[in-house]
Amino acid sequence: MKKNEPRKIAIIGGGAAGFFTAVNAARQNPQLDVTIFEKSREVLSKVRVSGGGRCNVTHHCFDPDMLSKHYPRGEKVLRWSFEQFQAKDTVEWFEDRGVNLKTEEDGRMFPITDDSQTIIDSLMSDAQKYGVKIRTKTKVDAVVPEADGGFQLSIHKGSPEYFDRVVVATGGYNREKAYGWLKTLGHSVHSPVPSLFTFNFREKVLSDLAGISVKNAHVKIEELSFEEAGPVLITHWGLSGPAVLKISAWAARDLHDLEYRFHALVNWVHPLNEQETREELIKLREKNARKTVSKQDQFPFPNRLWDRFLELSGIKTDKRWADLSNKEIHDLTQTLFRSRYNIQGKTTYKEEFVTCGGIPLNEVNPDTLESKIVPNLYFVGEVLDIDGVTGGFNFQAAWTNGWLAANAIASLES
């Protein structure tokens, strides 16, 4: 690089982490020449589909310590990172650009427009304002360190290009082989496995009830020690919803080792225990003696789901409560309190694919996210072995990573 020439910065990957790195570095240091390389046709594609097209920007958890506890991988490093840039800072960053966020009952935060395009437009506006170049359909095959500390980028079907600093923001790969080009730089890789996925039944006992959600259930993996409480959604294939997705994140490696064959225990009447559930049913038998068992007002279930619980307990829906035997009360208690489902596989959660695995965090500087192995090389986002539970936490990690790397890169002098 000739003296007084702008420092050239390459961002490999046009997702949330890469884009946030690019616009913040360019904003803080106008002397930088920043280029985003994105192999697909558009940047910010995961931002577009997140939250059903509304973009779950972050989570309303403004305490760095509490925020960091939502990450099965990366908690220790993020605990410090969130002292520099946390969810509250994300909210303020977008508000400064005229994008107001709202908080939903479960803590997830969305733009008040309920449209992910609002977030995309804001980021694109900053890119244009600060001169960030965006090159889509441009794949980087390799990063080759140069003796002067810079890099030659091997561009697929193109000529090599020189950059002073490189930020890898490619997201998580689902195969370890895909990390090969980073291994050639001397980095190791924690083998990637899926995180955030739904549980698939072998028996289709609830498949015709797809779309029904129970607001407060408790899910436990029988073979492991993982358990979560929260909303559970019945799907055509099995179970989903926040409680299931959180378990899938925390138990990602263990479930991979089990080849996604295990048993899920569901307490559909959480927080009631077994005895309390039985007592509620006995009260119903006394109070509703002349009514059929399909009529009940103790449990917040849609009629179709309640009738299915009765059916699975061997109880006919036209039977009167007064005629319910103690054994039938016992069987129904077990169905409500401890349903046992044979899980035989998984389904990735919508388009929001998240991986557990990637570049180990002990191979990067936690303050700057610069590689400890290759100077002037940075890693941000899901390419690192960082992943959060569902609820806006993965995007928050991306914004935080991008902010830290951008600050380090922006301090460069021409």
mmCIF file of C-alpha atoms in Angstrom:
data_model
loop_
_atom_site.group_PDB
_atom_site.id
_atom_site.type_symbol
_atom_site.label_atom_id
_atom_site.label_comp_id
_atom_site.label_asym_id
_atom_site.label_seq_id
_atom_site.Cartn_x
_atom_site.Cartn_y
_atom_site.Cartn_z
ATOM 1 C CA MET A 1 0.000 0.000 0.000
ATOM 2 C CA LYS A 2 1.306 3.427 -0.922
ATOM 3 C CA LYS A 3 1.458 6.091 1.727
ATOM 4 C CA ASN A 4 -1.733 8.162 2.153
ATOM 5 C CA GLU A 5 -3.790 5.679 0.147
ATOM 6 C CA PRO A 6 -7.039 4.611 1.888
ATOM 7 C CA ARG A 7 -6.878 1.425 3.883
ATOM 8 C CA LYS A 8 -8.798 -1.257 2.017
ATOM 9 C CA ILE A 9 -11.123 -3.355 4.163
ATOM 10 C CA ALA A 10 -12.798 -6.536 2.889
ATOM 11 C CA ILE A 11 -15.897 -7.864 4.626
ATOM 12 C CA ILE A 12 -16.594 -11.429 3.495
ATOM 13 C CA GLY A 13 -20.310 -11.991 4.029
ATOM 14 C CA GLY A 14 -23.215 -9.568 3.759
ATOM 15 C CA GLY A 15 -25.283 -10.719 6.724
ATOM 16 C CA ALA A 16 -26.087 -8.813 9.908
ATOM 17 C CA ALA A 17 -22.619 -9.098 11.485
ATOM 18 C CA GLY A 18 -20.682 -8.257 8.336
ATOM 19 C CA PHE A 19 -22.937 -5.388 7.356
ATOM 20 C CA PHE A 20 -22.855 -3.872 10.851
ATOM 21 C CA THR A 21 -19.060 -4.095 10.851
ATOM 22 C CA ALA A 22 -18.851 -2.409 7.470
ATOM 23 C CA VAL A 23 -21.154 0.555 8.095
ATOM 24 C CA ASN A 24 -19.770 1.317 11.548
ATOM 25 C CA ALA A 25 -16.143 1.132 10.449
ATOM 26 C CA ALA A 26 -16.837 3.371 7.442
ATOM 27 C CA ARG A 27 -18.814 5.837 9.548
ATOM 28 C CA GLN A 28 -16.119 6.168 12.180
ATOM 29 C CA ASN A 29 -13.232 6.415 9.718
ATOM 30 C CA PRO A 30 -14.098 8.045 6.363
ATOM 31 C CA GLN A 31 -10.576 7.256 5.139
ATOM 32 C CA LEU A 32 -11.348 3.547 4.932
ATOM 33 C CA ASP A 33 -12.259 1.893 1.647
ATOM 34 C CA VAL A 34 -14.778 -0.779 2.730
ATOM 35 C CA THR A 35 -16.134 -3.518 0.467
ATOM 36 C CA ILE A 36 -18.687 -6.213 1.311
ATOM 37 C CA PHE A 37 -18.403 -9.460 -0.652
ATOM 38 C CA GLU A 38 -21.599 -11.537 -0.704
ATOM 39 C CA LYS A 39 -21.718 -14.801 -2.651
ATOM 40 C CA SER A 40 -25.513 -14.856 -3.031
ATOM 41 C CA ARG A 41 -27.772 -12.477 -4.936
ATOM 42 C CA GLU A 42 -28.670 -10.270 -1.977
ATOM 43 C CA VAL A 43 -27.268 -9.055 1.314
ATOM 44 C CA LEU A 44 -29.064 -9.300 4.689
ATOM 45 C CA SER A 45 -31.172 -12.272 3.586
ATOM 46 C CA LYS A 46 -31.515 -13.668 7.112
ATOM 47 C CA VAL A 47 -32.576 -10.232 8.357
ATOM 48 C CA ARG A 48 -35.314 -10.290 5.734
ATOM 49 C CA VAL A 49 -36.841 -13.610 6.838
ATOM 50 C CA SER A 50 -36.280 -13.280 10.595
ATOM 51 C CA GLY A 51 -39.361 -13.207 12.789
ATOM 52 C CA GLY A 52 -41.669 -14.180 9.959
ATOM 53 C CA GLY A 53 -40.497 -11.205 7.891
ATOM 54 C CA ARG A 54 -40.718 -8.734 10.774
ATOM 55 C CA CYS A 55 -37.062 -9.026 11.931
ATOM 56 C CA ASN A 56 -36.531 -9.873 15.585
ATOM 57 C CA VAL A 57 -33.789 -7.235 15.993
ATOM 58 C CA THR A 58 -32.852 -7.947 19.614
ATOM 59 C CA HIS A 59 -34.293 -8.812 23.029
ATOM 60 C CA HIS A 60 -35.431 -6.441 25.773
ATOM 61 C CA CYS A 61 -32.741 -7.571 28.217
ATOM 62 C CA PHE A 62 -30.598 -4.570 29.071
ATOM 63 C CA ASP A 63 -28.377 -6.172 31.711
ATOM 64 C CA PRO A 64 -25.106 -7.523 30.199
ATOM 65 C CA ASP A 65 -24.840 -10.337 32.717
ATOM 66 C CA MET A 66 -28.414 -11.555 32.194
ATOM 67 C CA LEU A 67 -28.145 -11.064 28.445
ATOM 68 C CA SER A 68 -25.038 -13.251 28.196
ATOM 69 C CA LYS A 69 -26.844 -16.159 29.885
ATOM 70 C CA HIS A 70 -28.954 -16.716 26.769
ATOM 71 C CA TYR A 71 -25.978 -18.109 24.828
ATOM 72 C CA PRO A 72 -25.217 -21.843 25.062
ATOM 73 C CA ARG A 73 -21.890 -21.096 23.362
ATOM 74 C CA GLY A 74 -20.106 -17.782 23.903
ATOM 75 C CA GLU A 75 -21.499 -16.637 27.261
ATOM 76 C CA LYS A 76 -18.129 -15.797 28.862
ATOM 77 C CA VAL A 77 -16.818 -13.717 25.957
ATOM 78 C CA LEU A 78 -20.146 -12.000 25.333
ATOM 79 C CA ARG A 79 -20.456 -11.061 29.012
ATOM 80 C CA TRP A 80 -17.560 -8.637 28.469
ATOM 81 C CA SER A 81 -18.595 -7.697 24.931
ATOM 82 C CA PHE A 82 -22.036 -6.610 26.113
ATOM 83 C CA GLU A 83 -20.392 -4.092 28.451
ATOM 84 C CA GLN A 84 -19.261 -2.348 25.243
ATOM 85 C CA PHE A 85 -22.370 -2.783 23.108
ATOM 86 C CA GLN A 86 -25.545 -4.495 24.323
ATOM 87 C CA ALA A 87 -29.255 -4.654 23.466
ATOM 88 C CA LYS A 88 -29.933 -1.149 24.779
ATOM 89 C CA ASP A 89 -27.201 0.184 22.477
ATOM 90 C CA THR A 90 -28.751 -1.634 19.530
ATOM 91 C CA VAL A 91 -32.093 0.030 20.232
ATOM 92 C CA GLU A 92 -30.432 3.453 20.428
ATOM 93 C CA TRP A 93 -28.388 2.813 17.258
ATOM 94 C CA PHE A 94 -31.510 2.189 15.206
ATOM 95 C CA GLU A 95 -33.479 4.959 16.922
ATOM 96 C CA ASP A 96 -30.735 7.417 15.931
ATOM 97 C CA ARG A 97 -31.561 6.472 12.346
ATOM 98 C CA GLY A 98 -35.286 6.946 12.765
ATOM 99 C CA VAL A 99 -36.120 3.282 13.354
ATOM 100 C CA ASN A 100 -38.138 2.747 16.521
ATOM 101 C CA LEU A 101 -38.432 -0.704 18.054
ATOM 102 C CA LYS A 102 -41.238 -2.183 20.155
ATOM 103 C CA THR A 103 -41.139 -4.899 22.801
ATOM 104 C CA GLU A 104 -43.541 -7.835 22.690
ATOM 105 C CA GLU A 105 -44.805 -9.785 25.685
ATOM 106 C CA ASP A 106 -42.034 -12.375 25.476
ATOM 107 C CA GLY A 107 -39.292 -9.724 25.308
ATOM 108 C CA ARG A 108 -38.582 -9.917 21.581
ATOM 109 C CA MET A 109 -38.063 -6.564 19.915
ATOM 110 C CA PHE A 110 -39.252 -5.664 16.411
ATOM 111 C CA PRO A 111 -39.446 -2.480 14.350
ATOM 112 C CA ILE A 112 -42.784 -0.765 14.953
ATOM 113 C CA THR A 113 -43.486 -1.223 11.243
ATOM 114 C CA ASP A 114 -43.461 -5.025 11.699
ATOM 115 C CA ASP A 115 -41.451 -5.150 8.495
ATOM 116 C CA SER A 116 -37.862 -6.382 8.198
ATOM 117 C CA GLN A 117 -37.420 -4.099 5.189
ATOM 118 C CA THR A 118 -37.294 -1.188 7.671
ATOM 119 C CA ILE A 119 -34.092 -2.626 9.178
ATOM 120 C CA ILE A 120 -32.622 -3.454 5.780
ATOM 121 C CA ASP A 121 -33.348 0.065 4.474
ATOM 122 C CA SER A 122 -31.672 1.601 7.521
ATOM 123 C CA LEU A 123 -28.492 -0.444 7.080
ATOM 124 C CA MET A 124 -28.441 0.111 3.315
ATOM 125 C CA SER A 125 -28.858 3.831 3.860
ATOM 126 C CA ASP A 126 -25.794 3.918 6.093
ATOM 127 C CA ALA A 127 -23.826 1.880 3.563
ATOM 128 C CA GLN A 128 -24.648 4.394 0.851
ATOM 129 C CA LYS A 129 -24.042 7.374 3.129
ATOM 130 C CA TYR A 130 -20.583 6.216 4.153
ATOM 131 C CA GLY A 131 -19.443 4.819 0.836
ATOM 132 C CA VAL A 132 -19.516 1.091 1.566
ATOM 133 C CA LYS A 133 -19.228 -0.915 -1.647
ATOM 134 C CA ILE A 134 -21.472 -3.982 -1.976
ATOM 135 C CA ARG A 135 -20.557 -6.763 -4.390
ATOM 136 C CA THR A 136 -23.162 -9.510 -4.598
ATOM 137 C CA LYS A 137 -22.774 -12.809 -6.449
ATOM 138 C CA THR A 138 -19.064 -12.579 -5.642
ATOM 139 C CA LYS A 139 -17.542 -15.573 -3.849
ATOM 140 C CA VAL A 140 -14.202 -15.400 -2.063
ATOM 141 C CA ASP A 141 -12.435 -18.749 -2.398
ATOM 142 C CA ALA A 142 -9.370 -18.036 -0.271
ATOM 143 C CA VAL A 143 -7.617 -15.441 1.861
ATOM 144 C CA VAL A 144 -3.842 -15.406 1.426
ATOM 145 C CA PRO A 145 -1.724 -13.434 3.937
ATOM 146 C CA GLU A 146 0.980 -11.194 2.454
ATOM 147 C CA ALA A 147 4.349 -10.359 3.970
ATOM 148 C CA ASP A 148 3.321 -6.719 4.584
ATOM 149 C CA GLY A 149 0.377 -7.781 6.795
ATOM 150 C CA GLY A 150 -2.239 -7.434 4.091
ATOM 151 C CA PHE A 151 -4.082 -10.125 2.121
ATOM 152 C CA GLN A 152 -4.729 -11.311 -1.395
ATOM 153 C CA LEU A 153 -8.321 -12.416 -1.847
ATOM 154 C CA SER A 154 -8.912 -15.152 -4.404
ATOM 155 C CA ILE A 155 -12.157 -14.180 -6.119
ATOM 156 C CA HIS A 156 -14.112 -16.984 -7.777
ATOM 157 C CA LYS A 157 -13.907 -16.525 -11.554
ATOM 158 C CA GLY A 158 -12.095 -13.227 -11.003
ATOM 159 C CA SER A 159 -8.647 -11.749 -10.463
ATOM 160 C CA PRO A 160 -7.031 -11.667 -6.992
ATOM 161 C CA GLU A 161 -7.492 -8.425 -5.066
ATOM 162 C CA TYR A 162 -5.412 -6.871 -2.285
ATOM 163 C CA PHE A 163 -6.839 -5.685 1.064
ATOM 164 C CA ASP A 164 -5.207 -4.365 4.213
ATOM 165 C CA ARG A 165 -7.694 -5.949 6.602
ATOM 166 C CA VAL A 166 -10.175 -8.803 6.183
ATOM 167 C CA VAL A 167 -13.297 -9.520 8.225
ATOM 168 C CA VAL A 168 -14.804 -12.996 7.889
ATOM 169 C CA ALA A 169 -18.579 -12.788 8.416
ATOM 170 C CA THR A 170 -19.723 -15.767 6.388
ATOM 171 C CA GLY A 171 -22.179 -17.120 8.958
ATOM 172 C CA GLY A 172 -22.248 -20.690 10.219
ATOM 173 C CA TYR A 173 -21.550 -23.565 7.854
ATOM 174 C CA ASN A 174 -23.434 -26.838 8.277
ATOM 175 C CA ARG A 175 -20.426 -28.951 7.250
ATOM 176 C CA GLU A 176 -16.932 -28.831 8.687
ATOM 177 C CA LYS A 177 -15.487 -29.240 5.195
ATOM 178 C CA ALA A 178 -16.789 -25.760 4.323
ATOM 179 C CA TYR A 179 -14.408 -24.260 6.897
ATOM 180 C CA GLY A 180 -11.403 -25.676 4.999
ATOM 181 C CA TRP A 181 -10.324 -22.309 3.578
ATOM 182 C CA LEU A 182 -10.089 -20.946 7.135
ATOM 183 C CA LYS A 183 -8.198 -23.986 8.380
ATOM 184 C CA THR A 184 -5.504 -23.280 5.800
ATOM 185 C CA LEU A 185 -4.868 -20.038 7.699
ATOM 186 C CA GLY A 186 -4.012 -22.033 10.815
ATOM 187 C CA HIS A 187 -7.360 -21.840 12.608
ATOM 188 C CA SER A 188 -9.113 -24.829 14.103
ATOM 189 C CA VAL A 189 -12.856 -25.422 13.959
ATOM 190 C CA HIS A 190 -15.370 -26.773 16.441
ATOM 191 C CA SER A 191 -17.369 -29.168 14.301
ATOM 192 C CA PRO A 192 -20.709 -27.570 13.323
ATOM 193 C CA VAL A 193 -24.019 -29.111 14.306
ATOM 194 C CA PRO A 194 -27.514 -27.604 14.028
ATOM 195 C CA SER A 195 -29.003 -25.465 16.767
ATOM 196 C CA LEU A 196 -32.608 -24.182 16.945
ATOM 197 C CA PHE A 197 -34.686 -27.005 15.514
ATOM 198 C CA THR A 198 -38.040 -28.669 16.075
ATOM 199 C CA PHE A 199 -38.630 -32.202 17.356
ATOM 200 C CA ASN A 200 -40.172 -34.744 14.968
ATOM 201 C CA PHE A 201 -42.413 -37.579 16.210
ATOM 202 C CA ARG A 202 -42.363 -41.085 14.898
ATOM 203 C CA GLU A 203 -46.044 -41.477 15.827
ATOM 204 C CA LYS A 204 -48.294 -38.828 14.288
ATOM 205 C CA VAL A 205 -50.539 -38.598 17.354
ATOM 206 C CA LEU A 206 -50.945 -34.823 17.154
ATOM 207 C CA SER A 207 -50.188 -34.031 13.500
ATOM 208 C CA ASP A 208 -53.813 -33.151 12.642
ATOM 209 C CA LEU A 209 -53.707 -30.502 15.406
ATOM 210 C CA ALA A 210 -50.865 -28.545 13.777
ATOM 211 C CA GLY A 211 -50.972 -24.865 14.650
ATOM 212 C CA ILE A 212 -52.310 -25.296 18.179
ATOM 213 C CA SER A 213 -50.081 -23.693 20.815
ATOM 214 C CA VAL A 214 -50.012 -24.221 24.585
ATOM 215 C CA LYS A 215 -48.831 -21.061 26.299
ATOM 216 C CA ASN A 216 -47.069 -22.598 29.281
ATOM 217 C CA ALA A 217 -45.775 -26.158 29.012
ATOM 218 C CA HIS A 218 -42.656 -27.861 30.326
ATOM 219 C CA VAL A 219 -40.402 -29.965 28.092
ATOM 220 C CA LYS A 220 -37.685 -32.323 29.266
ATOM 221 C CA ILE A 221 -35.356 -34.664 27.395
ATOM 222 C CA GLU A 222 -35.627 -38.014 29.161
ATOM 223 C CA GLU A 223 -32.106 -39.180 28.292
ATOM 224 C CA LEU A 224 -30.434 -35.885 29.274
ATOM 225 C CA SER A 225 -30.694 -33.224 31.970
ATOM 226 C CA PHE A 226 -32.047 -30.452 29.737
ATOM 227 C CA GLU A 227 -35.479 -28.950 30.374
ATOM 228 C CA GLU A 228 -37.321 -25.728 29.520
ATOM 229 C CA ALA A 229 -40.698 -24.152 30.201
ATOM 230 C CA GLY A 230 -42.646 -21.872 27.883
ATOM 231 C CA PRO A 231 -44.921 -21.934 24.853
ATOM 232 C CA VAL A 232 -45.042 -25.187 22.871
ATOM 233 C CA LEU A 233 -46.402 -25.335 19.328
ATOM 234 C CA ILE A 234 -47.785 -28.485 17.741
ATOM 235 C CA THR A 235 -46.659 -28.913 14.132
ATOM 236 C CA HIS A 236 -47.399 -31.402 11.359
ATOM 237 C CA TRP A 237 -44.145 -33.172 12.270
ATOM 238 C CA GLY A 238 -44.035 -32.860 16.057
ATOM 239 C CA LEU A 239 -43.233 -30.075 18.513
ATOM 240 C CA SER A 240 -41.851 -26.562 18.168
ATOM 241 C CA GLY A 241 -42.221 -23.228 19.966
ATOM 242 C CA PRO A 242 -39.843 -21.351 22.303
ATOM 243 C CA ALA A 243 -39.507 -24.112 24.923
ATOM 244 C CA VAL A 244 -38.490 -26.711 22.316
ATOM 245 C CA LEU A 245 -36.190 -24.345 20.428
ATOM 246 C CA LYS A 246 -34.375 -23.329 23.623
ATOM 247 C CA ILE A 247 -33.725 -26.962 24.521
ATOM 248 C CA SER A 248 -32.494 -27.641 20.997
ATOM 249 C CA ALA A 249 -29.906 -24.868 21.433
ATOM 250 C CA TRP A 250 -28.651 -25.870 24.879
ATOM 251 C CA ALA A 251 -28.581 -29.584 24.025
ATOM 252 C CA ALA A 252 -27.398 -29.180 20.415
ATOM 253 C CA ARG A 253 -24.256 -31.316 20.679
ATOM 254 C CA ASP A 254 -25.807 -33.949 22.941
ATOM 255 C CA LEU A 255 -28.810 -34.376 20.639
ATOM 256 C CA HIS A 256 -26.477 -34.632 17.657
ATOM 257 C CA ASP A 257 -24.626 -37.419 19.466
ATOM 258 C CA LEU A 258 -27.974 -39.169 20.035
ATOM 259 C CA GLU A 259 -28.627 -38.836 16.275
ATOM 260 C CA TYR A 260 -31.819 -36.964 17.211
ATOM 261 C CA ARG A 261 -33.397 -40.117 18.607
ATOM 262 C CA PHE A 262 -34.645 -39.565 22.132
ATOM 263 C CA HIS A 263 -37.775 -39.136 24.239
ATOM 264 C CA ALA A 264 -39.383 -35.801 25.045
ATOM 265 C CA LEU A 265 -41.443 -35.571 28.223
ATOM 266 C CA VAL A 266 -44.078 -32.826 28.146
ATOM 267 C CA ASN A 267 -46.037 -31.441 31.077
ATOM 268 C CA TRP A 268 -48.905 -29.738 29.277
ATOM 269 C CA VAL A 269 -50.279 -28.257 32.526
ATOM 270 C CA HIS A 270 -47.099 -26.629 33.848
ATOM 271 C CA PRO A 271 -46.543 -25.399 36.558
ATOM 272 C CA LEU A 272 -48.841 -28.028 38.095
ATOM 273 C CA ASN A 273 -47.124 -31.142 39.427
ATOM 274 C CA GLU A 274 -48.566 -34.650 39.207
ATOM 275 C CA GLN A 275 -50.507 -34.460 42.476
ATOM 276 C CA GLU A 276 -51.920 -31.022 41.687
ATOM 277 C CA THR A 277 -53.011 -32.204 38.240
ATOM 278 C CA ARG A 278 -54.828 -35.178 39.758
ATOM 279 C CA GLU A 279 -56.547 -32.925 42.304
ATOM 280 C CA GLU A 280 -57.759 -30.581 39.559
ATOM 281 C CA LEU A 281 -59.276 -33.524 37.688
ATOM 282 C CA ILE A 282 -61.002 -34.786 40.830
ATOM 283 C CA LYS A 283 -62.477 -31.296 41.337
ATOM 284 C CA LEU A 284 -63.773 -31.388 37.769
ATOM 285 C CA ARG A 285 -65.359 -34.792 38.405
ATOM 286 C CA GLU A 286 -67.172 -33.378 41.439
ATOM 287 C CA LYS A 287 -68.124 -30.012 39.953
ATOM 288 C CA ASN A 288 -69.126 -31.187 36.481
ATOM 289 C CA ALA A 289 -70.641 -34.535 37.476
ATOM 290 C CA ARG A 290 -73.504 -34.404 34.955
ATOM 291 C CA LYS A 291 -71.495 -32.927 32.097
ATOM 292 C CA THR A 292 -69.554 -34.894 29.521
ATOM 293 C CA VAL A 293 -65.781 -35.011 29.995
ATOM 294 C CA SER A 294 -65.319 -32.957 26.813
ATOM 295 C CA LYS A 295 -66.649 -30.006 28.841
ATOM 296 C CA GLN A 296 -64.076 -28.490 31.203
ATOM 297 C CA ASP A 297 -62.876 -25.034 32.253
ATOM 298 C CA GLN A 298 -59.870 -25.833 34.452
ATOM 299 C CA PHE A 299 -57.233 -26.167 31.744
ATOM 300 C CA PRO A 300 -56.538 -23.602 28.985
ATOM 301 C CA PHE A 301 -56.689 -26.004 26.033
ATOM 302 C CA PRO A 302 -58.597 -25.665 22.761
ATOM 303 C CA ASN A 303 -61.434 -28.203 22.601
ATOM 304 C CA ARG A 304 -59.749 -30.273 19.890
ATOM 305 C CA LEU A 305 -56.575 -30.685 21.936
ATOM 306 C CA TRP A 306 -58.500 -31.546 25.117
ATOM 307 C CA ASP A 307 -60.488 -34.174 23.247
ATOM 308 C CA ARG A 308 -57.224 -35.657 21.935
ATOM 309 C CA PHE A 309 -55.826 -35.881 25.464
ATOM 310 C CA LEU A 310 -58.981 -37.756 26.463
ATOM 311 C CA GLU A 311 -58.636 -40.083 23.486
ATOM 312 C CA LEU A 312 -54.970 -40.785 24.268
ATOM 313 C CA SER A 313 -56.031 -41.613 27.838
ATOM 314 C CA GLY A 314 -58.597 -44.133 26.604
ATOM 315 C CA ILE A 315 -61.581 -41.995 27.626
ATOM 316 C CA LYS A 316 -64.609 -41.473 25.360
ATOM 317 C CA THR A 317 -65.544 -37.804 25.020
ATOM 318 C CA ASP A 318 -69.264 -38.447 25.599
ATOM 319 C CA LYS A 319 -68.653 -40.022 28.987
ATOM 320 C CA ARG A 320 -69.920 -38.104 32.021
ATOM 321 C CA TRP A 321 -67.466 -36.760 34.582
ATOM 322 C CA ALA A 322 -69.347 -38.597 37.342
ATOM 323 C CA ASP A 323 -68.665 -41.900 35.589
ATOM 324 C CA LEU A 324 -64.908 -41.367 35.360
ATOM 325 C CA SER A 325 -63.077 -44.073 37.319
ATOM 326 C CA ASN A 326 -60.026 -43.458 39.485
ATOM 327 C CA LYS A 327 -57.941 -45.349 36.935
ATOM 328 C CA GLU A 328 -59.167 -43.040 34.170
ATOM 329 C CA ILE A 329 -58.328 -40.040 36.372
ATOM 330 C CA HIS A 330 -54.844 -41.535 36.790
ATOM 331 C CA ASP A 331 -54.399 -42.151 33.049
ATOM 332 C CA LEU A 332 -55.547 -38.634 32.161
ATOM 333 C CA THR A 333 -53.212 -37.196 34.803
ATOM 334 C CA GLN A 334 -50.287 -38.981 33.162
ATOM 335 C CA THR A 335 -51.283 -37.707 29.712
ATOM 336 C CA LEU A 336 -51.486 -34.110 30.913
ATOM 337 C CA PHE A 337 -48.521 -34.137 33.269
ATOM 338 C CA ARG A 338 -46.109 -36.535 31.601
ATOM 339 C CA SER A 339 -46.747 -37.215 27.933
ATOM 340 C CA ARG A 340 -43.850 -39.173 26.453
ATOM 341 C CA TYR A 341 -43.033 -38.712 22.777
ATOM 342 C CA ASN A 342 -40.612 -40.785 20.720
ATOM 343 C CA ILE A 343 -38.528 -38.245 18.783
ATOM 344 C CA GLN A 344 -36.971 -39.514 15.568
ATOM 345 C CA GLY A 345 -35.412 -36.508 13.887
ATOM 346 C CA LYS A 346 -35.488 -32.738 13.614
ATOM 347 C CA THR A 347 -36.492 -29.937 11.297
ATOM 348 C CA THR A 348 -34.517 -26.704 11.040
ATOM 349 C CA TYR A 349 -36.511 -23.791 12.439
ATOM 350 C CA LYS A 350 -38.010 -22.002 9.405
ATOM 351 C CA GLU A 351 -35.350 -20.213 7.354
ATOM 352 C CA GLU A 352 -33.451 -19.137 10.455
ATOM 353 C CA PHE A 353 -30.703 -21.735 10.300
ATOM 354 C CA VAL A 354 -28.302 -21.455 13.227
ATOM 355 C CA THR A 355 -25.251 -23.601 13.870
ATOM 356 C CA CYS A 356 -23.411 -24.577 17.005
ATOM 357 C CA GLY A 357 -19.707 -24.626 16.148
ATOM 358 C CA GLY A 358 -17.155 -22.620 14.181
ATOM 359 C CA ILE A 359 -13.941 -20.768 14.991
ATOM 360 C CA PRO A 360 -13.065 -21.294 18.694
ATOM 361 C CA LEU A 361 -13.315 -18.126 20.754
ATOM 362 C CA ASN A 362 -9.908 -18.667 22.318
ATOM 363 C CA GLU A 363 -8.395 -18.054 18.870
ATOM 364 C CA VAL A 364 -9.620 -14.441 18.691
ATOM 365 C CA ASN A 365 -8.980 -11.346 20.789
ATOM 366 C CA PRO A 366 -12.248 -10.800 22.723
ATOM 367 C CA ASP A 367 -11.822 -6.992 22.662
ATOM 368 C CA THR A 368 -11.418 -6.674 18.890
ATOM 369 C CA LEU A 369 -12.309 -10.118 17.447
ATOM 370 C CA GLU A 370 -8.984 -10.064 15.621
ATOM 371 C CA SER A 371 -7.397 -13.444 15.023
ATOM 372 C CA LYS A 372 -4.629 -14.394 17.440
ATOM 373 C CA ILE A 373 -3.137 -16.540 14.685
ATOM 374 C CA VAL A 374 -3.282 -14.232 11.650
ATOM 375 C CA PRO A 375 -2.831 -10.503 12.370
ATOM 376 C CA ASN A 376 -5.295 -8.140 10.652
ATOM 377 C CA LEU A 377 -7.865 -10.926 10.155
ATOM 378 C CA TYR A 378 -11.157 -10.618 12.074
ATOM 379 C CA PHE A 379 -14.111 -12.927 12.691
ATOM 380 C CA VAL A 380 -17.673 -11.783 13.465
ATOM 381 C CA GLY A 381 -21.066 -13.470 13.731
ATOM 382 C CA GLU A 382 -21.963 -17.130 13.475
ATOM 383 C CA VAL A 383 -18.665 -18.142 11.862
ATOM 384 C CA LEU A 384 -17.473 -17.979 15.483
ATOM 385 C CA ASP A 385 -18.516 -20.656 17.958
ATOM 386 C CA ILE A 386 -21.255 -18.401 19.333
ATOM 387 C CA ASP A 387 -24.982 -19.086 19.244
ATOM 388 C CA GLY A 388 -27.967 -17.970 21.252
ATOM 389 C CA VAL A 389 -31.432 -19.243 21.981
ATOM 390 C CA THR A 390 -34.377 -17.967 19.979
ATOM 391 C CA GLY A 391 -35.699 -14.479 20.716
ATOM 392 C CA GLY A 392 -33.373 -11.977 19.034
ATOM 393 C CA PHE A 393 -30.213 -13.130 20.785
ATOM 394 C CA ASN A 394 -28.345 -14.289 17.680
ATOM 395 C CA PHE A 395 -28.844 -10.925 16.002
ATOM 396 C CA GLN A 396 -27.685 -9.162 19.160
ATOM 397 C CA ALA A 397 -24.452 -11.163 19.105
ATOM 398 C CA ALA A 398 -24.017 -10.140 15.458
ATOM 399 C CA TRP A 399 -24.519 -6.430 16.202
ATOM 400 C CA THR A 400 -22.130 -6.610 19.167
ATOM 401 C CA ASN A 401 -19.449 -8.480 17.223
ATOM 402 C CA GLY A 402 -19.746 -6.013 14.367
ATOM 403 C CA TRP A 403 -19.462 -3.032 16.693
ATOM 404 C CA LEU A 404 -16.293 -4.290 18.369
ATOM 405 C CA ALA A 405 -14.558 -5.230 15.124
ATOM 406 C CA ALA A 406 -15.597 -1.930 13.507
ATOM 407 C CA ASN A 407 -14.116 0.061 16.396
ATOM 408 C CA ALA A 408 -10.812 -1.769 16.071
ATOM 409 C CA ILE A 409 -10.660 -1.355 12.298
ATOM 410 C CA ALA A 410 -11.751 2.302 12.407
ATOM 411 C CA SER A 411 -8.718 3.170 14.547
ATOM 412 C CA LEU A 412 -6.404 2.377 11.633
ATOM 413 C CA GLU A 413 -4.474 5.262 10.153
ATOM 414 C CA SER A 414 -3.944 5.737 6.453
#
